[in-house]
JSON list of C-alpha atoms in Angstrom, two decimals:
[
{"chain": "A", "resi": 1, "resn": "MET", "atom": "CA", "xyz": [15.44, -16.94, 19.85]},
{"chain": "A", "resi": 2, "resn": "ILE", "atom": "CA", "xyz": [13.38, -19.56, 21.71]},
{"chain": "A", "resi": 3, "resn": "ILE", "atom": "CA", "xyz": [12.45, -22.76, 19.91]},
{"chain": "A", "resi": 4, "resn": "ILE", "atom": "CA", "xyz": [9.67, -25.00, 20.52]},
{"chain": "A", "resi": 5, "resn": "HIS", "atom": "CA", "xyz": [11.13, -28.31, 19.50]},
{"chain": "A", "resi": 6, "resn": "ILE", "atom": "CA", "xyz": [8.63, -31.21, 19.31]},
{"chain": "A", "resi": 7, "resn": "THR", "atom": "CA", "xyz": [10.06, -34.49, 18.14]},
{"chain": "A", "resi": 8, "resn": "VAL", "atom": "CA", "xyz": [7.95, -37.58, 17.56]},
{"chain": "A", "resi": 9, "resn": "THR", "atom": "CA", "xyz": [10.45, -40.52, 16.63]},
{"chain": "A", "resi": 10, "resn": "ARG", "atom": "CA", "xyz": [8.89, -42.23, 13.43]},
{"chain": "A", "resi": 11, "resn": "GLY", "atom": "CA", "xyz": [11.97, -44.71, 12.94]},
{"chain": "A", "resi": 12, "resn": "ALA", "atom": "CA", "xyz": [14.19, -44.56, 10.14]},
{"chain": "A", "resi": 13, "resn": "PRO", "atom": "CA", "xyz": [12.96, -45.01, 6.90]},
{"chain": "A", "resi": 14, "resn": "GLU", "atom": "CA", "xyz": [13.59, -48.25, 4.76]},
{"chain": "A", "resi": 15, "resn": "GLU", "atom": "CA", "xyz": [14.79, -46.47, 1.66]},
{"chain": "A", "resi": 16, "resn": "GLN", "atom": "CA", "xyz": [18.09, -44.19, 1.50]},
{"chain": "A", "resi": 17, "resn": "LEU", "atom": "CA", "xyz": [17.06, -40.55, 1.51]},
{"chain": "A", "resi": 18, "resn": "GLN", "atom": "CA", "xyz": [17.81, -38.77, -1.69]},
{"chain": "A", "resi": 19, "resn": "LYS", "atom": "CA", "xyz": [17.20, -35.01, -1.66]},
{"chain": "A", "resi": 20, "resn": "ILE", "atom": "CA", "xyz": [15.49, -32.46, 0.40]},
{"chain": "A", "resi": 21, "resn": "VAL", "atom": "CA", "xyz": [12.24, -31.28, -0.97]},
{"chain": "A", "resi": 22, "resn": "ILE", "atom": "CA", "xyz": [10.70, -28.05, 0.73]},
{"chain": "A", "resi": 23, "resn": "ILE", "atom": "CA", "xyz": [6.87, -27.21, 0.37]},
{"chain": "A", "resi": 24, "resn": "ALA", "atom": "CA", "xyz": [6.44, -23.60, 1.26]},
{"chain": "A", "resi": 25, "resn": "ASN", "atom": "CA", "xyz": [3.07, -21.85, 1.91]},
{"chain": "A", "resi": 26, "resn": "GLY", "atom": "CA", "xyz": [2.90, -19.97, -1.38]},
{"chain": "A", "resi": 27, "resn": "VAL", "atom": "CA", "xyz": [0.94, -20.78, -4.53]},
{"chain": "A", "resi": 28, "resn": "ILE", "atom": "CA", "xyz": [1.35, -24.10, -6.30]},
{"chain": "A", "resi": 29, "resn": "GLY", "atom": "CA", "xyz": [-0.47, -24.03, -9.57]},
{"chain": "A", "resi": 30, "resn": "ASP", "atom": "CA", "xyz": [0.07, -27.72, -10.61]},
{"chain": "A", "resi": 31, "resn": "ARG", "atom": "CA", "xyz": [0.27, -30.11, -7.68]},
{"chain": "A", "resi": 32, "resn": "GLU", "atom": "CA", "xyz": [0.34, -32.89, -9.80]},
{"chain": "A", "resi": 33, "resn": "PHE", "atom": "CA", "xyz": [3.64, -31.66, -11.35]},
{"chain": "A", "resi": 34, "resn": "CYS", "atom": "CA", "xyz": [4.94, -31.10, -7.91]},
{"chain": "A", "resi": 35, "resn": "ARG", "atom": "CA", "xyz": [3.85, -34.63, -6.80]},
{"chain": "A", "resi": 36, "resn": "ARG", "atom": "CA", "xyz": [5.86, -36.22, -9.69]},
{"chain": "A", "resi": 37, "resn": "GLN", "atom": "CA", "xyz": [9.05, -34.46, -8.90]},
{"chain": "A", "resi": 38, "resn": "ILE", "atom": "CA", "xyz": [8.96, -36.03, -5.37]},
{"chain": "A", "resi": 39, "resn": "ARG", "atom": "CA", "xyz": [10.52, -39.54, -4.87]},
{"chain": "A", "resi": 40, "resn": "LYS", "atom": "CA", "xyz": [10.02, -42.07, -2.34]},
{"chain": "A", "resi": 41, "resn": "GLY", "atom": "CA", "xyz": [13.41, -41.50, -0.62]},
{"chain": "A", "resi": 42, "resn": "ASP", "atom": "CA", "xyz": [13.06, -37.84, -0.46]},
{"chain": "A", "resi": 43, "resn": "TYR", "atom": "CA", "xyz": [13.13, -36.06, 3.11]},
{"chain": "A", "resi": 44, "resn": "LEU", "atom": "CA", "xyz": [10.03, -33.85, 2.86]},
{"chain": "A", "resi": 45, "resn": "ILE", "atom": "CA", "xyz": [9.81, -30.36, 5.06]},
{"chain": "A", "resi": 46, "resn": "CYS", "atom": "CA", "xyz": [6.73, -28.55, 4.94]},
{"chain": "A", "resi": 47, "resn": "VAL", "atom": "CA", "xyz": [6.92, -24.77, 5.66]},
{"chain": "A", "resi": 48, "resn": "ASP", "atom": "CA", "xyz": [4.14, -23.97, 8.04]},
{"chain": "A", "resi": 49, "resn": "GLY", "atom": "CA", "xyz": [0.83, -23.91, 5.97]},
{"chain": "A", "resi": 50, "resn": "GLY", "atom": "CA", "xyz": [2.60, -25.79, 3.29]},
{"chain": "A", "resi": 51, "resn": "LEU", "atom": "CA", "xyz": [1.67, -28.83, 5.03]},
{"chain": "A", "resi": 52, "resn": "HIS", "atom": "CA", "xyz": [-2.02, -28.13, 3.32]},
{"chain": "A", "resi": 53, "resn": "HIS", "atom": "CA", "xyz": [-0.23, -28.65, -0.11]},
{"chain": "A", "resi": 54, "resn": "ALA", "atom": "CA", "xyz": [1.39, -31.90, 1.30]},
{"chain": "A", "resi": 55, "resn": "LEU", "atom": "CA", "xyz": [-1.77, -33.16, 2.68]},
{"chain": "A", "resi": 56, "resn": "ALA", "atom": "CA", "xyz": [-3.54, -32.51, -0.80]},
{"chain": "A", "resi": 57, "resn": "MET", "atom": "CA", "xyz": [-0.95, -34.55, -2.78]},
{"chain": "A", "resi": 58, "resn": "GLY", "atom": "CA", "xyz": [-1.18, -37.20, -0.26]},
{"chain": "A", "resi": 59, "resn": "LEU", "atom": "CA", "xyz": [2.35, -36.88, 1.12]},
{"chain": "A", "resi": 60, "resn": "ARG", "atom": "CA", "xyz": [3.57, -37.20, 4.68]},
{"chain": "A", "resi": 61, "resn": "PRO", "atom": "CA", "xyz": [6.13, -35.06, 5.81]},
{"chain": "A", "resi": 62, "resn": "HIS", "atom": "CA", "xyz": [9.34, -35.62, 7.91]},
{"chain": "A", "resi": 63, "resn": "LEU", "atom": "CA", "xyz": [9.40, -32.29, 9.28]},
{"chain": "A", "resi": 64, "resn": "VAL", "atom": "CA", "xyz": [7.19, -29.29, 9.76]},
{"chain": "A", "resi": 65, "resn": "VAL", "atom": "CA", "xyz": [9.04, -25.80, 10.26]},
{"chain": "A", "resi": 66, "resn": "GLY", "atom": "CA", "xyz": [7.38, -22.45, 11.28]},
{"chain": "A", "resi": 67, "resn": "ASP", "atom": "CA", "xyz": [5.68, -20.10, 13.83]},
{"chain": "A", "resi": 68, "resn": "GLY", "atom": "CA", "xyz": [2.39, -22.08, 13.51]},
{"chain": "A", "resi": 69, "resn": "ASP", "atom": "CA", "xyz": [0.20, -18.89, 12.13]},
{"chain": "A", "resi": 70, "resn": "SER", "atom": "CA", "xyz": [-0.98, -20.49, 8.88]},
{"chain": "A", "resi": 71, "resn": "LEU", "atom": "CA", "xyz": [-1.97, -23.81, 10.80]},
{"chain": "A", "resi": 72, "resn": "ASP", "atom": "CA", "xyz": [-5.67, -23.91, 11.52]},
{"chain": "A", "resi": 73, "resn": "ALA", "atom": "CA", "xyz": [-7.14, -26.88, 13.75]},
{"chain": "A", "resi": 74, "resn": "ASP", "atom": "CA", "xyz": [-7.57, -29.12, 11.03]},
{"chain": "A", "resi": 75, "resn": "LEU", "atom": "CA", "xyz": [-3.84, -28.96, 10.34]},
{"chain": "A", "resi": 76, "resn": "TYR", "atom": "CA", "xyz": [-2.73, -29.21, 14.04]},
{"chain": "A", "resi": 77, "resn": "ARG", "atom": "CA", "xyz": [-4.86, -32.30, 13.99]},
{"chain": "A", "resi": 78, "resn": "GLU", "atom": "CA", "xyz": [-3.12, -33.74, 11.16]},
{"chain": "A", "resi": 79, "resn": "LEU", "atom": "CA", "xyz": [0.08, -32.97, 12.74]},
{"chain": "A", "resi": 80, "resn": "GLU", "atom": "CA", "xyz": [-0.83, -34.95, 15.65]},
{"chain": "A", "resi": 81, "resn": "ARG", "atom": "CA", "xyz": [-2.05, -37.89, 13.42]},
{"chain": "A", "resi": 82, "resn": "LEU", "atom": "CA", "xyz": [1.05, -37.91, 11.30]},
{"chain": "A", "resi": 83, "resn": "SER", "atom": "CA", "xyz": [3.83, -37.14, 13.88]},
{"chain": "A", "resi": 84, "resn": "PRO", "atom": "CA", "xyz": [6.15, -35.46, 11.98]},
{"chain": "A", "resi": 85, "resn": "GLU", "atom": "CA", "xyz": [9.14, -33.52, 13.86]},
{"chain": "A", "resi": 86, "resn": "PHE", "atom": "CA", "xyz": [7.93, -30.09, 14.44]},
{"chain": "A", "resi": 87, "resn": "LEU", "atom": "CA", "xyz": [10.24, -26.83, 14.81]},
{"chain": "A", "resi": 88, "resn": "GLN", "atom": "CA", "xyz": [7.99, -24.46, 15.85]},
{"chain": "A", "resi": 89, "resn": "TYR", "atom": "CA", "xyz": [9.54, -20.74, 16.29]},
{"chain": "A", "resi": 90, "resn": "PRO", "atom": "CA", "xyz": [7.31, -18.41, 18.28]},
{"chain": "A", "resi": 91, "resn": "GLU", "atom": "CA", "xyz": [6.10, -15.56, 16.03]},
{"chain": "A", "resi": 92, "resn": "ILE", "atom": "CA", "xyz": [6.86, -13.01, 18.36]},
{"chain": "A", "resi": 93, "resn": "ASN", "atom": "CA", "xyz": [10.09, -11.26, 17.54]},
{"chain": "A", "resi": 94, "resn": "GLN", "atom": "CA", "xyz": [10.92, -13.52, 14.54]},
{"chain": "A", "resi": 95, "resn": "GLU", "atom": "CA", "xyz": [13.27, -12.03, 12.48]},
{"chain": "A", "resi": 96, "resn": "GLU", "atom": "CA", "xyz": [13.52, -14.63, 9.69]},
{"chain": "A", "resi": 97, "resn": "SER", "atom": "CA", "xyz": [10.76, -16.04, 7.47]},
{"chain": "A", "resi": 98, "resn": "ASP", "atom": "CA", "xyz": [9.46, -19.33, 7.71]},
{"chain": "A", "resi": 99, "resn": "LEU", "atom": "CA", "xyz": [11.39, -20.57, 4.59]},
{"chain": "A", "resi": 100, "resn": "GLU", "atom": "CA", "xyz": [14.63, -18.93, 5.73]},
{"chain": "A", "resi": 101, "resn": "LEU", "atom": "CA", "xyz": [14.23, -20.98, 9.17]},
{"chain": "A", "resi": 102, "resn": "ALA", "atom": "CA", "xyz": [13.64, -24.14, 6.96]},
{"chain": "A", "resi": 103, "resn": "LEU", "atom": "CA", "xyz": [16.61, -23.56, 4.73]},
{"chain": "A", "resi": 104, "resn": "ASN", "atom": "CA", "xyz": [18.74, -22.80, 7.70]},
{"chain": "A", "resi": 105, "resn": "HIS", "atom": "CA", "xyz": [17.80, -26.30, 9.13]},
{"chain": "A", "resi": 106, "resn": "ALA", "atom": "CA", "xyz": [18.02, -28.07, 5.88]},
{"chain": "A", "resi": 107, "resn": "VAL", "atom": "CA", "xyz": [21.55, -27.42, 5.27]},
{"chain": "A", "resi": 108, "resn": "THR", "atom": "CA", "xyz": [22.55, -28.90, 8.29]},
{"chain": "A", "resi": 109, "resn": "LEU", "atom": "CA", "xyz": [21.04, -32.37, 7.50]},
{"chain": "A", "resi": 110, "resn": "GLY", "atom": "CA", "xyz": [23.80, -33.60, 5.01]},
{"chain": "A", "resi": 111, "resn": "PHE", "atom": "CA", "xyz": [21.96, -33.61, 1.75]},
{"chain": "A", "resi": 112, "resn": "LYS", "atom": "CA", "xyz": [23.32, -31.99, -1.64]},
{"chain": "A", "resi": 113, "resn": "GLU", "atom": "CA", "xyz": [20.05, -31.09, -3.18]},
{"chain": "A", "resi": 114, "resn": "ILE", "atom": "CA", "xyz": [17.04, -29.17, -2.15]},
{"chain": "A", "resi": 115, "resn": "VAL", "atom": "CA", "xyz": [13.98, -28.58, -4.26]},
{"chain": "A", "resi": 116, "resn": "ILE", "atom": "CA", "xyz": [11.36, -26.10, -3.30]},
{"chain": "A", "resi": 117, "resn": "PHE", "atom": "CA", "xyz": [7.87, -25.73, -4.27]},
{"chain": "A", "resi": 118, "resn": "GLY", "atom": "CA", "xyz": [5.46, -22.96, -3.39]},
{"chain": "A", "resi": 119, "resn": "ALA", "atom": "CA", "xyz": [8.18, -20.07, -3.15]},
{"chain": "A", "resi": 120, "resn": "LEU", "atom": "CA", "xyz": [7.71, -17.93, -6.40]},
{"chain": "A", "resi": 121, "resn": "GLY", "atom": "CA", "xyz": [5.55, -15.53, -4.47]},
{"chain": "A", "resi": 122, "resn": "GLY", "atom": "CA", "xyz": [2.23, -15.59, -6.33]},
{"chain": "A", "resi": 123, "resn": "GLU", "atom": "CA", "xyz": [0.84, -12.15, -6.20]},
{"chain": "A", "resi": 124, "resn": "ARG", "atom": "CA", "xyz": [3.60, -11.23, -3.72]},
{"chain": "A", "resi": 125, "resn": "ALA", "atom": "CA", "xyz": [6.29, -9.94, -5.65]},
{"chain": "A", "resi": 126, "resn": "ASP", "atom": "CA", "xyz": [8.34, -9.26, -2.45]},
{"chain": "A", "resi": 127, "resn": "HIS", "atom": "CA", "xyz": [7.95, -12.76, -1.20]},
{"chain": "A", "resi": 128, "resn": "GLY", "atom": "CA", "xyz": [9.36, -14.23, -4.43]},
{"chain": "A", "resi": 129, "resn": "PHE", "atom": "CA", "xyz": [12.08, -11.95, -4.82]},
{"chain": "A", "resi": 130, "resn": "ILE", "atom": "CA", "xyz": [13.55, -12.73, -1.17]},
{"chain": "A", "resi": 131, "resn": "ASN", "atom": "CA", "xyz": [12.95, -16.32, -1.68]},
{"chain": "A", "resi": 132, "resn": "TYR", "atom": "CA", "xyz": [15.29, -16.10, -4.74]},
{"chain": "A", "resi": 133, "resn": "LEU", "atom": "CA", "xyz": [17.97, -14.45, -2.74]},
{"chain": "A", "resi": 134, "resn": "LEU", "atom": "CA", "xyz": [17.51, -17.22, -0.03]},
{"chain": "A", "resi": 135, "resn": "LEU", "atom": "CA", "xyz": [18.84, -19.76, -2.34]},
{"chain": "A", "resi": 136, "resn": "LEU", "atom": "CA", "xyz": [22.31, -18.31, -1.23]},
{"chain": "A", "resi": 137, "resn": "ILE", "atom": "CA", "xyz": [22.15, -20.13, 2.20]},
{"chain": "A", "resi": 138, "resn": "PRO", "atom": "CA", "xyz": [22.56, -23.63, 0.60]},
{"chain": "A", "resi": 139, "resn": "LEU", "atom": "CA", "xyz": [24.79, -22.28, -2.13]},
{"chain": "A", "resi": 140, "resn": "LYS", "atom": "CA", "xyz": [27.03, -21.29, 0.45]},
{"chain": "A", "resi": 141, "resn": "LYS", "atom": "CA", "xyz": [27.40, -24.56, 1.93]},
{"chain": "A", "resi": 142, "resn": "GLY", "atom": "CA", "xyz": [27.85, -26.22, -1.85]},
{"chain": "A", "resi": 143, "resn": "ILE", "atom": "CA", "xyz": [24.41, -27.51, -1.90]},
{"chain": "A", "resi": 144, "resn": "ARG", "atom": "CA", "xyz": [22.39, -27.25, -5.28]},
{"chain": "A", "resi": 145, "resn": "ALA", "atom": "CA", "xyz": [19.12, -25.67, -4.34]},
{"chain": "A", "resi": 146, "resn": "ARG", "atom": "CA", "xyz": [16.24, -24.91, -6.89]},
{"chain": "A", "resi": 147, "resn": "ILE", "atom": "CA", "xyz": [12.60, -23.01, -6.58]},
{"chain": "A", "resi": 148, "resn": "ILE", "atom": "CA", "xyz": [10.63, -24.89, -9.22]},
{"chain": "A", "resi": 149, "resn": "ASP", "atom": "CA", "xyz": [6.88, -25.05, -10.39]},
{"chain": "A", "resi": 150, "resn": "GLY", "atom": "CA", "xyz": [5.27, -26.50, -13.66]},
{"chain": "A", "resi": 151, "resn": "ARG", "atom": "CA", "xyz": [7.16, -24.25, -15.87]},
{"chain": "A", "resi": 152, "resn": "GLN", "atom": "CA", "xyz": [10.03, -22.21, -14.17]},
{"chain": "A", "resi": 153, "resn": "GLU", "atom": "CA", "xyz": [13.19, -23.19, -12.40]},
{"chain": "A", "resi": 154, "resn": "ILE", "atom": "CA", "xyz": [14.99, -20.68, -10.30]},
{"chain": "A", "resi": 155, "resn": "GLN", "atom": "CA", "xyz": [18.65, -21.06, -8.89]},
{"chain": "A", "resi": 156, "resn": "LEU", "atom": "CA", "xyz": [21.67, -19.53, -8.03]},
{"chain": "A", "resi": 157, "resn": "MET", "atom": "CA", "xyz": [25.31, -20.22, -9.29]},
{"chain": "A", "resi": 158, "resn": "ASP", "atom": "CA", "xyz": [28.79, -19.00, -8.21]},
{"chain": "A", "resi": 159, "resn": "ARG", "atom": "CA", "xyz": [31.23, -21.34, -10.18]},
{"chain": "A", "resi": 160, "resn": "VAL", "atom": "CA", "xyz": [29.77, -24.02, -12.25]},
{"chain": "A", "resi": 161, "resn": "LEU", "atom": "CA", "xyz": [26.35, -25.21, -13.14]},
{"chain": "A", "resi": 162, "resn": "GLU", "atom": "CA", "xyz": [24.65, -27.72, -15.75]},
{"chain": "A", "resi": 163, "resn": "VAL", "atom": "CA", "xyz": [20.82, -26.99, -16.34]},
{"chain": "A", "resi": 164, "resn": "GLU", "atom": "CA", "xyz": [18.64, -29.72, -18.10]},
{"chain": "A", "resi": 165, "resn": "GLY", "atom": "CA", "xyz": [16.09, -28.53, -20.75]},
{"chain": "A", "resi": 166, "resn": "ARG", "atom": "CA", "xyz": [14.92, -28.92, -24.17]},
{"chain": "A", "resi": 167, "resn": "ALA", "atom": "CA", "xyz": [15.94, -27.26, -27.29]},
{"chain": "A", "resi": 168, "resn": "GLY", "atom": "CA", "xyz": [13.91, -23.77, -27.49]},
{"chain": "A", "resi": 169, "resn": "ASP", "atom": "CA", "xyz": [13.59, -23.51, -23.70]},
{"chain": "A", "resi": 170, "resn": "TYR", "atom": "CA", "xyz": [14.66, -20.03, -22.31]},
{"chain": "A", "resi": 171, "resn": "LEU", "atom": "CA", "xyz": [17.59, -19.62, -20.08]},
{"chain": "A", "resi": 172, "resn": "SER", "atom": "CA", "xyz": [18.36, -16.09, -18.46]},
{"chain": "A", "resi": 173, "resn": "LEU", "atom": "CA", "xyz": [21.30, -15.29, -16.53]},
{"chain": "A", "resi": 174, "resn": "PHE", "atom": "CA", "xyz": [21.15, -12.15, -14.42]},
{"chain": "A", "resi": 175, "resn": "SER", "atom": "CA", "xyz": [24.13, -10.85, -12.14]},
{"chain": "A", "resi": 176, "resn": "LEU", "atom": "CA", "xyz": [23.37, -10.19, -8.66]},
{"chain": "A", "resi": 177, "resn": "THR", "atom": "CA", "xyz": [26.76, -8.68, -8.02]},
{"chain": "A", "resi": 178, "resn": "PRO", "atom": "CA", "xyz": [28.18, -5.48, -9.60]},
{"chain": "A", "resi": 179, "resn": "ARG", "atom": "CA", "xyz": [29.71, -7.82, -12.51]},
{"chain": "A", "resi": 180, "resn": "VAL", "atom": "CA", "xyz": [29.88, -11.38, -13.10]},
{"chain": "A", "resi": 181, "resn": "THR", "atom": "CA", "xyz": [33.13, -12.33, -14.88]},
{"chain": "A", "resi": 182, "resn": "GLY", "atom": "CA", "xyz": [34.51, -15.08, -17.32]},
{"chain": "A", "resi": 183, "resn": "VAL", "atom": "CA", "xyz": [30.86, -16.24, -18.23]},
{"chain": "A", "resi": 184, "resn": "VAL", "atom": "CA", "xyz": [31.11, -19.34, -20.38]},
{"chain": "A", "resi": 185, "resn": "THR", "atom": "CA", "xyz": [27.96, -21.16, -21.74]},
{"chain": "A", "resi": 186, "resn": "GLU", "atom": "CA", "xyz": [27.60, -24.37, -23.88]},
{"chain": "A", "resi": 187, "resn": "GLY", "atom": "CA", "xyz": [24.51, -25.73, -25.40]},
{"chain": "A", "resi": 188, "resn": "LEU", "atom": "CA", "xyz": [22.54, -22.22, -25.66]},
{"chain": "A", "resi": 189, "resn": "LYS", "atom": "CA", "xyz": [21.82, -20.28, -28.72]},
{"chain": "A", "resi": 190, "resn": "TYR", "atom": "CA", "xyz": [23.76, -17.48, -28.13]},
{"chain": "A", "resi": 191, "resn": "SER", "atom": "CA", "xyz": [27.12, -18.66, -26.61]},
{"chain": "A", "resi": 192, "resn": "LEU", "atom": "CA", "xyz": [29.20, -16.35, -24.08]},
{"chain": "A", "resi": 193, "resn": "HIS", "atom": "CA", "xyz": [32.99, -16.83, -24.11]},
{"chain": "A", "resi": 194, "resn": "ARG", "atom": "CA", "xyz": [34.59, -15.62, -20.93]},
{"chain": "A", "resi": 195, "resn": "GLU", "atom": "CA", "xyz": [32.27, -12.48, -21.18]},
{"chain": "A", "resi": 196, "resn": "THR", "atom": "CA", "xyz": [31.04, -10.21, -18.37]},
{"chain": "A", "resi": 197, "resn": "LEU", "atom": "CA", "xyz": [27.62, -9.68, -17.35]},
{"chain": "A", "resi": 198, "resn": "TYR", "atom": "CA", "xyz": [26.49, -6.61, -15.38]},
{"chain": "A", "resi": 199, "resn": "PHE", "atom": "CA", "xyz": [24.12, -6.04, -12.63]},
{"chain": "A", "resi": 200, "resn": "ALA", "atom": "CA", "xyz": [20.72, -4.56, -14.00]},
{"chain": "A", "resi": 201, "resn": "SER", "atom": "CA", "xyz": [21.77, -5.26, -17.50]},
{"chain": "A", "resi": 202, "resn": "THR", "atom": "CA", "xyz": [19.38, -7.37, -19.57]},
{"chain": "A", "resi": 203, "resn": "ARG", "atom": "CA", "xyz": [22.56, -8.90, -21.53]},
{"chain": "A", "resi": 204, "resn": "GLY", "atom": "CA", "xyz": [21.95, -12.24, -20.39]},
{"chain": "A", "resi": 205, "resn": "LEU", "atom": "CA", "xyz": [17.94, -12.34, -20.72]},
{"chain": "A", "resi": 206, "resn": "SER", "atom": "CA", "xyz": [15.94, -14.95, -22.94]},
{"chain": "A", "resi": 207, "resn": "ASN", "atom": "CA", "xyz": [18.74, -17.07, -24.23]},
{"chain": "A", "resi": 208, "resn": "GLN", "atom": "CA", "xyz": [17.59, -20.45, -25.53]},
{"chain": "A", "resi": 209, "resn": "PHE", "atom": "CA", "xyz": [18.51, -23.75, -25.27]},
{"chain": "A", "resi": 210, "resn": "SER", "atom": "CA", "xyz": [20.05, -25.47, -28.50]},
{"chain": "A", "resi": 211, "resn": "ASP", "atom": "CA", "xyz": [20.37, -28.95, -26.72]},
{"chain": "A", "resi": 212, "resn": "SER", "atom": "CA", "xyz": [19.01, -30.77, -23.82]},
{"chain": "A", "resi": 213, "resn": "LEU", "atom": "CA", "xyz": [21.88, -29.61, -21.25]},
{"chain": "A", "resi": 214, "resn": "ALA", "atom": "CA", "xyz": [23.32, -26.17, -20.80]},
{"chain": "A", "resi": 215, "resn": "ARG", "atom": "CA", "xyz": [26.60, -25.88, -19.28]},
{"chain": "A", "resi": 216, "resn": "LEU", "atom": "CA", "xyz": [27.55, -22.51, -17.19]},
{"chain": "A", "resi": 217, "resn": "SER", "atom": "CA", "xyz": [30.72, -21.39, -15.54]},
{"chain": "A", "resi": 218, "resn": "ILE", "atom": "CA", "xyz": [31.74, -18.22, -14.29]},
{"chain": "A", "resi": 219, "resn": "GLU", "atom": "CA", "xyz": [35.03, -16.68, -12.71]},
{"chain": "A", "resi": 220, "resn": "SER", "atom": "CA", "xyz": [33.74, -14.50, -10.30]},
{"chain": "A", "resi": 221, "resn": "GLY", "atom": "CA", "xyz": [30.46, -13.00, -9.01]},
{"chain": "A", "resi": 222, "resn": "LEU", "atom": "CA", "xyz": [26.91, -14.52, -8.20]},
{"chain": "A", "resi": 223, "resn": "LEU", "atom": "CA", "xyz": [24.54, -15.33, -10.94]},
{"chain": "A", "resi": 224, "resn": "LEU", "atom": "CA", "xyz": [20.52, -15.76, -10.75]},
{"chain": "A", "resi": 225, "resn": "VAL", "atom": "CA", "xyz": [19.64, -18.45, -13.24]},
{"chain": "A", "resi": 226, "resn": "ILE", "atom": "CA", "xyz": [16.09, -18.93, -14.54]},
{"chain": "A", "resi": 227, "resn": "LYS", "atom": "CA", "xyz": [14.71, -21.63, -16.97]},
{"chain": "A", "resi": 228, "resn": "ILE", "atom": "CA", "xyz": [11.53, -21.29, -18.58]},
{"chain": "A", "resi": 229, "resn": "ASP", "atom": "CA", "xyz": [10.05, -24.56, -20.05]},
{"chain": "A", "resi": 230, "resn": "GLN", "atom": "CA", "xyz": [8.60, -23.59, -23.45]},
{"chain": "A", "resi": 231, "resn": "SER", "atom": "CA", "xyz": [6.74, -26.86, -23.85]},
{"chain": "A", "resi": 232, "resn": "ILE", "atom": "CA", "xyz": [4.35, -25.88, -20.91]},
{"chain": "A", "resi": 233, "resn": "ASN", "atom": "CA", "xyz": [1.64, -23.18, -22.20]}
]
């Protein structure tokens, strides 16, 4: 694959970078919530037209990744003005989605956490589904990655995980492999003690936080973990 790699040196930021924030070109219902999650020291990647969301929140990306098909003339002018690094992959023969390209690059940057906005899919269930599975890219590198919006938080786990919440928040666990063995949970209303969860079973649906922290561990398999914040209507 040919990559058009445009680099404009901005100089190293004064603050120490914290985590990677990826803003995808999907639906962001609550931009103010999104903006509050982004810290001064975060490394910001916009996925193609996700640049529009960043600009609306007054954010300046470090990097833009994609084929450019969602960038209109106004956004290209903003690219020139802000001068982020731009990894442009030609649309022709592109086998990976823009978010997949962004994640493949993000895992090479040395951060331990990735937060993704605008990737739930909106009216495109197919986009949301594959975006959940793309979280496997950072998981394989030992990097924690989450897709979040104002109410939901989605991540994958293959060993141990801690999830913050409030009493009453929902936490659902779904096996993405034929079975997930040795499931142990703490801080949830219905505890699991070295149990097995099976693919396409509702056994892990709609558990609830009994405390402010849920601790999860498994022995084998892959879990999809979805938290629903009940304090937001």
